[in-house]
GROMACS .gro file of N, CA and C in nm:
model
  330
    1UNK      N    1   0.929  -8.636  -0.811
    1UNK     CA    2   0.907  -8.493  -0.809
    1UNK      C    3   0.794  -8.455  -0.904
    2UNK      N    4   0.803  -8.511  -1.024
    2UNK     CA    5   0.703  -8.479  -1.123
    2UNK      C    6   0.566  -8.531  -1.080
    3UNK      N    7   0.562  -8.650  -1.023
    3UNK     CA    8   0.435  -8.708  -0.978
    3UNK      C    9   0.377  -8.626  -0.863
    4UNK      N   10   0.460  -8.572  -0.775
    4UNK     CA   11   0.413  -8.487  -0.665
    4UNK      C   12   0.352  -8.358  -0.716
    5UNK      N   13   0.413  -8.300  -0.818
    5UNK     CA   14   0.361  -8.177  -0.877
    5UNK      C   15   0.227  -8.203  -0.945
    6UNK      N   16   0.216  -8.313  -1.016
    6UNK     CA   17   0.090  -8.348  -1.081
    6UNK      C   18  -0.019  -8.370  -0.977
    7UNK      N   19   0.015  -8.440  -0.870
    7UNK     CA   20  -0.082  -8.465  -0.763
    7UNK      C   21  -0.128  -8.334  -0.699
    8UNK      N   22  -0.035  -8.243  -0.677
    8UNK     CA   23  -0.068  -8.114  -0.618
    8UNK      C   24  -0.162  -8.034  -0.709
    9UNK      N   25  -0.129  -8.032  -0.838
    9UNK     CA   26  -0.214  -7.959  -0.934
    9UNK      C   27  -0.353  -8.023  -0.944
   10UNK      N   28  -0.359  -8.154  -0.940
   10UNK     CA   29  -0.487  -8.223  -0.942
   10UNK      C   30  -0.569  -8.189  -0.818
   11UNK      N   31  -0.506  -8.187  -0.703
   11UNK     CA   32  -0.576  -8.156  -0.578
   11UNK      C   33  -0.629  -8.012  -0.581
   12UNK      N   34  -0.547  -7.919  -0.628
   12UNK     CA   35  -0.591  -7.778  -0.637
   12UNK      C   36  -0.707  -7.766  -0.735
   13UNK      N   37  -0.695  -7.834  -0.848
   13UNK     CA   38  -0.802  -7.829  -0.948
   13UNK      C   39  -0.933  -7.885  -0.894
   14UNK      N   40  -0.926  -7.991  -0.816
   14UNK     CA   41  -1.047  -8.050  -0.758
   14UNK      C   42  -1.109  -7.955  -0.655
   15UNK      N   43  -1.025  -7.889  -0.575
   15UNK     CA   44  -1.077  -7.797  -0.474
   15UNK      C   45  -1.145  -7.677  -0.541
   16UNK      N   46  -1.085  -7.625  -0.646
   16UNK     CA   47  -1.146  -7.513  -0.719
   16UNK      C   48  -1.277  -7.558  -0.781
   17UNK      N   49  -1.279  -7.674  -0.840
   17UNK     CA   50  -1.401  -7.727  -0.901
   17UNK      C   51  -1.512  -7.746  -0.799
   18UNK      N   52  -1.478  -7.797  -0.681
   18UNK     CA   53  -1.578  -7.817  -0.576
   18UNK      C   54  -1.630  -7.683  -0.526
   19UNK      N   55  -1.542  -7.586  -0.506
   19UNK     CA   56  -1.587  -7.456  -0.455
   19UNK      C   57  -1.674  -7.385  -0.559
   20UNK      N   58  -1.645  -7.403  -0.687
   20UNK     CA   59  -1.728  -7.341  -0.789
   20UNK      C   60  -1.863  -7.409  -0.798
   21UNK      N   61  -1.867  -7.539  -0.776
   21UNK     CA   62  -1.992  -7.613  -0.786
   21UNK      C   63  -2.084  -7.582  -0.668
   22UNK      N   64  -2.028  -7.547  -0.554
   22UNK     CA   65  -2.110  -7.522  -0.436
   22UNK      C   66  -2.140  -7.375  -0.413
   23UNK      N   67  -2.087  -7.287  -0.497
   23UNK     CA   68  -2.113  -7.143  -0.479
   23UNK      C   69  -2.260  -7.115  -0.507
   24UNK      N   70  -2.320  -7.029  -0.425
   24UNK     CA   71  -2.461  -6.994  -0.445
   24UNK      C   72  -2.472  -6.878  -0.542
   25UNK      N   73  -2.570  -6.883  -0.630
   25UNK     CA   74  -2.587  -6.773  -0.725
   25UNK      C   75  -2.633  -6.646  -0.653
   26UNK      N   76  -2.602  -6.533  -0.712
   26UNK     CA   77  -2.644  -6.405  -0.654
   26UNK      C   78  -2.796  -6.395  -0.657
   27UNK      N   79  -2.853  -6.343  -0.550
   27UNK     CA   80  -2.997  -6.329  -0.539
   27UNK      C   81  -3.042  -6.207  -0.619
   28UNK      N   82  -3.136  -6.227  -0.708
   28UNK     CA   83  -3.188  -6.117  -0.789
   28UNK      C   84  -3.286  -6.035  -0.706
   29UNK      N   85  -3.282  -5.904  -0.724
   29UNK     CA   86  -3.377  -5.819  -0.653
   29UNK      C   87  -3.503  -5.803  -0.736
   30UNK      N   88  -3.613  -5.781  -0.668
   30UNK     CA   89  -3.742  -5.764  -0.733
   30UNK      C   90  -3.799  -5.630  -0.694
   31UNK      N   91  -3.858  -5.560  -0.789
   31UNK     CA   92  -3.922  -5.432  -0.763
   31UNK      C   93  -4.072  -5.447  -0.784
   32UNK      N   94  -4.150  -5.408  -0.684
   32UNK     CA   95  -4.296  -5.408  -0.694
   32UNK      C   96  -4.342  -5.263  -0.707
   33UNK      N   97  -4.424  -5.235  -0.806
   33UNK     CA   98  -4.474  -5.100  -0.831
   33UNK      C   99  -4.625  -5.103  -0.823
   34UNK      N  100  -4.681  -5.014  -0.739
   34UNK     CA  101  -4.826  -5.005  -0.720
   34UNK      C  102  -4.872  -4.864  -0.755
   35UNK      N  103  -4.996  -4.850  -0.803
   35UNK     CA  104  -5.046  -4.717  -0.840
   35UNK      C  105  -5.083  -4.633  -0.718
   36UNK      N  106  -5.081  -4.502  -0.737
   36UNK     CA  107  -5.126  -4.407  -0.635
   36UNK      C  108  -5.263  -4.356  -0.678
   37UNK      N  109  -5.359  -4.359  -0.586
   37UNK     CA  110  -5.492  -4.304  -0.610
   37UNK      C  111  -5.502  -4.173  -0.533
   38UNK      N  112  -5.482  -4.063  -0.602
   38UNK     CA  113  -5.466  -3.933  -0.539
   38UNK      C  114  -5.588  -3.889  -0.459
   39UNK      N  115  -5.709  -3.919  -0.507
   39UNK     CA  116  -5.828  -3.886  -0.429
   39UNK      C  117  -5.829  -3.962  -0.297
   40UNK      N  118  -5.787  -4.087  -0.299
   40UNK     CA  119  -5.781  -4.165  -0.175
   40UNK      C  120  -5.676  -4.110  -0.079
   41UNK      N  121  -5.567  -4.056  -0.133
   41UNK     CA  122  -5.465  -3.994  -0.048
   41UNK      C  123  -5.528  -3.879   0.029
   42UNK      N  124  -5.603  -3.793  -0.040
   42UNK     CA  125  -5.667  -3.680   0.027
   42UNK      C  126  -5.779  -3.726   0.120
   43UNK      N  127  -5.855  -3.828   0.081
   43UNK     CA  128  -5.960  -3.882   0.168
   43UNK      C  129  -5.900  -3.932   0.299
   44UNK      N  130  -5.785  -3.998   0.291
   44UNK     CA  131  -5.715  -4.046   0.411
   44UNK      C  132  -5.677  -3.930   0.502
   45UNK      N  133  -5.650  -3.813   0.443
   45UNK     CA  134  -5.613  -3.695   0.519
   45UNK      C  135  -5.736  -3.617   0.567
   46UNK      N  136  -5.855  -3.669   0.538
   46UNK     CA  137  -5.978  -3.606   0.585
   46UNK      C  138  -6.035  -3.501   0.490
   47UNK      N  139  -5.996  -3.506   0.363
   47UNK     CA  140  -6.043  -3.407   0.267
   47UNK      C  141  -6.126  -3.473   0.158
   48UNK      N  142  -6.195  -3.389   0.080
   48UNK     CA  143  -6.289  -3.439  -0.019
   48UNK      C  144  -6.221  -3.502  -0.140
   49UNK      N  145  -6.122  -3.436  -0.196
   49UNK     CA  146  -6.061  -3.487  -0.318
   49UNK      C  147  -5.926  -3.426  -0.347
   50UNK      N  148  -5.873  -3.461  -0.465
   50UNK     CA  149  -5.741  -3.414  -0.507
   50UNK      C  150  -5.748  -3.356  -0.647
   51UNK      N  151  -5.663  -3.260  -0.672
   51UNK     CA  152  -5.648  -3.203  -0.805
   51UNK      C  153  -5.505  -3.149  -0.817
   52UNK      N  154  -5.474  -3.089  -0.931
   52UNK     CA  155  -5.340  -3.036  -0.951
   52UNK      C  156  -5.348  -2.905  -1.027
   53UNK      N  157  -5.246  -2.822  -1.009
   53UNK     CA  158  -5.238  -2.693  -1.076
   53UNK      C  159  -5.181  -2.704  -1.216
   54UNK      N  160  -5.079  -2.789  -1.231
   54UNK     CA  161  -5.004  -2.795  -1.356
   54UNK      C  162  -4.975  -2.942  -1.387
   55UNK      N  163  -5.031  -2.993  -1.494
   55UNK     CA  164  -5.016  -3.134  -1.528
   55UNK      C  165  -4.873  -3.177  -1.556
   56UNK      N  166  -4.785  -3.083  -1.585
   56UNK     CA  167  -4.646  -3.115  -1.612
   56UNK      C  168  -4.557  -3.107  -1.489
   57UNK      N  169  -4.616  -3.070  -1.374
   57UNK     CA  170  -4.541  -3.056  -1.248
   57UNK      C  171  -4.594  -3.159  -1.148
   58UNK      N  172  -4.519  -3.266  -1.121
   58UNK     CA  173  -4.568  -3.370  -1.030
   58UNK      C  174  -4.586  -3.322  -0.885
   59UNK      N  175  -4.530  -3.205  -0.853
   59UNK     CA  176  -4.542  -3.152  -0.718
   59UNK      C  177  -4.657  -3.052  -0.705
   60UNK      N  178  -4.743  -3.043  -0.804
   60UNK     CA  179  -4.852  -2.945  -0.800
   60UNK      C  180  -4.984  -3.002  -0.750
   61UNK      N  181  -4.985  -3.126  -0.698
   61UNK     CA  182  -5.106  -3.184  -0.641
   61UNK      C  183  -5.148  -3.108  -0.516
   62UNK      N  184  -5.278  -3.099  -0.493
   62UNK     CA  185  -5.331  -3.041  -0.369
   62UNK      C  186  -5.462  -3.110  -0.333
   63UNK      N  187  -5.496  -3.105  -0.205
   63UNK     CA  188  -5.624  -3.156  -0.157
   63UNK      C  189  -5.721  -3.039  -0.146
   64UNK      N  190  -5.851  -3.070  -0.156
   64UNK     CA  191  -5.952  -2.966  -0.142
   64UNK      C  192  -6.075  -3.021  -0.071
   65UNK      N  193  -6.153  -2.931  -0.015
   65UNK     CA  194  -6.281  -2.963   0.047
   65UNK      C  195  -6.392  -2.886  -0.023
   66UNK      N  196  -6.513  -2.938  -0.016
   66UNK     CA  197  -6.631  -2.869  -0.068
   66UNK      C  198  -6.717  -2.828   0.049
   67UNK      N  199  -6.770  -2.708   0.042
   67UNK     CA  200  -6.859  -2.661   0.149
   67UNK      C  201  -6.958  -2.561   0.092
   68UNK      N  202  -7.067  -2.543   0.164
   68UNK     CA  203  -7.170  -2.446   0.126
   68UNK      C  204  -7.168  -2.338   0.232
   69UNK      N  205  -7.161  -2.215   0.203
   69UNK     CA  206  -7.167  -2.149   0.072
   69UNK      C  207  -7.028  -2.118   0.016
   70UNK      N  208  -6.921  -2.156   0.084
   70UNK     CA  209  -6.786  -2.115   0.041
   70UNK      C  210  -6.743  -2.179  -0.091
   71UNK      N  211  -6.790  -2.297  -0.120
   71UNK     CA  212  -6.751  -2.366  -0.243
   71UNK      C  213  -6.629  -2.454  -0.220
   72UNK      N  214  -6.525  -2.431  -0.295
   72UNK     CA  215  -6.403  -2.512  -0.287
   72UNK      C  216  -6.302  -2.444  -0.196
   73UNK      N  217  -6.247  -2.523  -0.102
   73UNK     CA  218  -6.142  -2.473  -0.012
   73UNK      C  219  -6.017  -2.556  -0.036
   74UNK      N  220  -5.908  -2.489  -0.070
   74UNK     CA  221  -5.781  -2.559  -0.089
   74UNK      C  222  -5.720  -2.588   0.048
   75UNK      N  223  -5.682  -2.713   0.071
   75UNK     CA  224  -5.641  -2.753   0.205
   75UNK      C  225  -5.495  -2.794   0.218
   76UNK      N  226  -5.420  -2.799   0.110
   76UNK     CA  227  -5.277  -2.830   0.122
   76UNK      C  228  -5.234  -2.948   0.037
   77UNK      N  229  -5.111  -2.992   0.061
   77UNK     CA  230  -5.049  -3.097  -0.019
   77UNK      C  231  -5.090  -3.237   0.022
   78UNK      N  232  -5.047  -3.331  -0.057
   78UNK     CA  233  -5.079  -3.472  -0.036
   78UNK      C  234  -4.964  -3.543   0.035
   79UNK      N  235  -4.998  -3.631   0.130
   79UNK     CA  236  -4.899  -3.716   0.195
   79UNK      C  237  -4.898  -3.850   0.123
   80UNK      N  238  -4.839  -3.851   0.004
   80UNK     CA  239  -4.838  -3.972  -0.078
   80UNK      C  240  -4.757  -4.082  -0.013
   81UNK      N  241  -4.645  -4.048   0.048
   81UNK     CA  242  -4.561  -4.148   0.113
   81UNK      C  243  -4.636  -4.218   0.227
   82UNK      N  244  -4.705  -4.141   0.311
   82UNK     CA  245  -4.784  -4.200   0.419
   82UNK      C  246  -4.893  -4.291   0.368
   83UNK      N  247  -4.959  -4.248   0.259
   83UNK     CA  248  -5.065  -4.330   0.200
   83UNK      C  249  -5.007  -4.461   0.147
   84UNK      N  250  -4.892  -4.454   0.079
   84UNK     CA  251  -4.828  -4.575   0.027
   84UNK      C  252  -4.798  -4.673   0.140
   85UNK      N  253  -4.743  -4.622   0.250
   85UNK     CA  254  -4.706  -4.709   0.361
   85UNK      C  255  -4.829  -4.774   0.425
   86UNK      N  256  -4.941  -4.702   0.429
   86UNK     CA  257  -5.065  -4.759   0.483
   86UNK      C  258  -5.129  -4.858   0.387
   87UNK      N  259  -5.131  -4.824   0.260
   87UNK     CA  260  -5.203  -4.903   0.159
   87UNK      C  261  -5.127  -5.029   0.119
   88UNK      N  262  -4.998  -5.016   0.093
   88UNK     CA  263  -4.913  -5.126   0.048
   88UNK      C  264  -4.795  -5.138   0.144
   89UNK      N  265  -4.807  -5.226   0.238
   89UNK     CA  266  -4.706  -5.240   0.345
   89UNK      C  267  -4.564  -5.253   0.289
   90UNK      N  268  -4.472  -5.177   0.346
   90UNK     CA  269  -4.332  -5.185   0.307
   90UNK      C  270  -4.295  -5.102   0.184
   91UNK      N  271  -4.388  -5.016   0.138
   91UNK     CA  272  -4.357  -4.935   0.020
   91UNK      C  273  -4.327  -4.791   0.059
   92UNK      N  274  -4.279  -4.716  -0.037
   92UNK     CA  275  -4.258  -4.572  -0.022
   92UNK      C  276  -4.297  -4.506  -0.153
   93UNK      N  277  -4.327  -4.378  -0.148
   93UNK     CA  278  -4.363  -4.304  -0.269
   93UNK      C  279  -4.238  -4.275  -0.350
   94UNK      N  280  -4.250  -4.291  -0.480
   94UNK     CA  281  -4.137  -4.264  -0.567
   94UNK      C  282  -4.189  -4.203  -0.697
   95UNK      N  283  -4.123  -4.099  -0.740
   95UNK     CA  284  -4.158  -4.033  -0.865
   95UNK      C  285  -4.087  -4.104  -0.980
   96UNK      N  286  -4.166  -4.163  -1.071
   96UNK     CA  287  -4.109  -4.240  -1.180
   96UNK      C  288  -4.141  -4.178  -1.316
   97UNK      N  289  -4.189  -4.057  -1.314
   97UNK     CA  290  -4.221  -3.988  -1.438
   97UNK      C  291  -4.199  -3.839  -1.420
   98UNK      N  292  -4.235  -3.764  -1.522
   98UNK     CA  293  -4.208  -3.620  -1.518
   98UNK      C  294  -4.336  -3.537  -1.513
   99UNK      N  295  -4.450  -3.603  -1.489
   99UNK     CA  296  -4.575  -3.530  -1.481
   99UNK      C  297  -4.653  -3.574  -1.357
  100UNK      N  298  -4.777  -3.524  -1.342
  100UNK     CA  299  -4.854  -3.554  -1.220
  100UNK      C  300  -4.887  -3.702  -1.204
  101UNK      N  301  -4.884  -3.778  -1.312
  101UNK     CA  302  -4.917  -3.921  -1.304
  101UNK      C  303  -4.794  -4.008  -1.281
  102UNK      N  304  -4.680  -3.947  -1.251
  102UNK     CA  305  -4.556  -4.021  -1.232
  102UNK      C  306  -4.536  -4.081  -1.095
  103UNK      N  307  -4.627  -4.055  -1.000
  103UNK     CA  308  -4.611  -4.107  -0.863
  103UNK      C  309  -4.653  -4.252  -0.856
  104UNK      N  310  -4.573  -4.333  -0.787
  104UNK     CA  311  -4.603  -4.475  -0.762
  104UNK      C  312  -4.559  -4.512  -0.621
  105UNK      N  313  -4.616  -4.618  -0.571
  105UNK     CA  314  -4.569  -4.680  -0.446
  105UNK      C  315  -4.475  -4.792  -0.486
  106UNK      N  316  -4.356  -4.796  -0.427
  106UNK     CA  317  -4.254  -4.890  -0.471
  106UNK      C  318  -4.198  -4.967  -0.351
  107UNK      N  319  -4.178  -5.097  -0.374
  107UNK     CA  320  -4.110  -5.182  -0.275
  107UNK      C  321  -4.008  -5.264  -0.349
  108UNK      N  322  -3.886  -5.263  -0.297
  108UNK     CA  323  -3.777  -5.342  -0.356
  108UNK      C  324  -3.731  -5.449  -0.257
  109UNK      N  325  -3.709  -5.568  -0.307
  109UNK     CA  326  -3.655  -5.675  -0.224
  109UNK      C  327  -3.508  -5.691  -0.255
  110UNK      N  328  -3.434  -5.738  -0.157
  110UNK     CA  329  -3.288  -5.750  -0.174
  110UNK      C  330  -3.249  -5.872  -0.249
   0.00000   0.00000   0.00000
């Protein structure tokens, strides 16, 4: 009886040891962060350049055009997400700061 119990415990211990030895480690995720070039975002949208109203407000970016004799024409907001997807495949725009320079293109792997 005692020898059977010892054999059983040994067999269970070996099975646990084997399963622990063959377990695969968890896959670490990786985050890739790329810069946003705001003038290029507006150029992609067919406009001359980019500027912002308030440096502390990341949503205050706008595109503009230059013309004669009108001067500067404000043309609307930036499609940062679309630019990220075109420029860096598989990324999306993400705000990682609290000012106008906080925008980045980000891709995370599983």
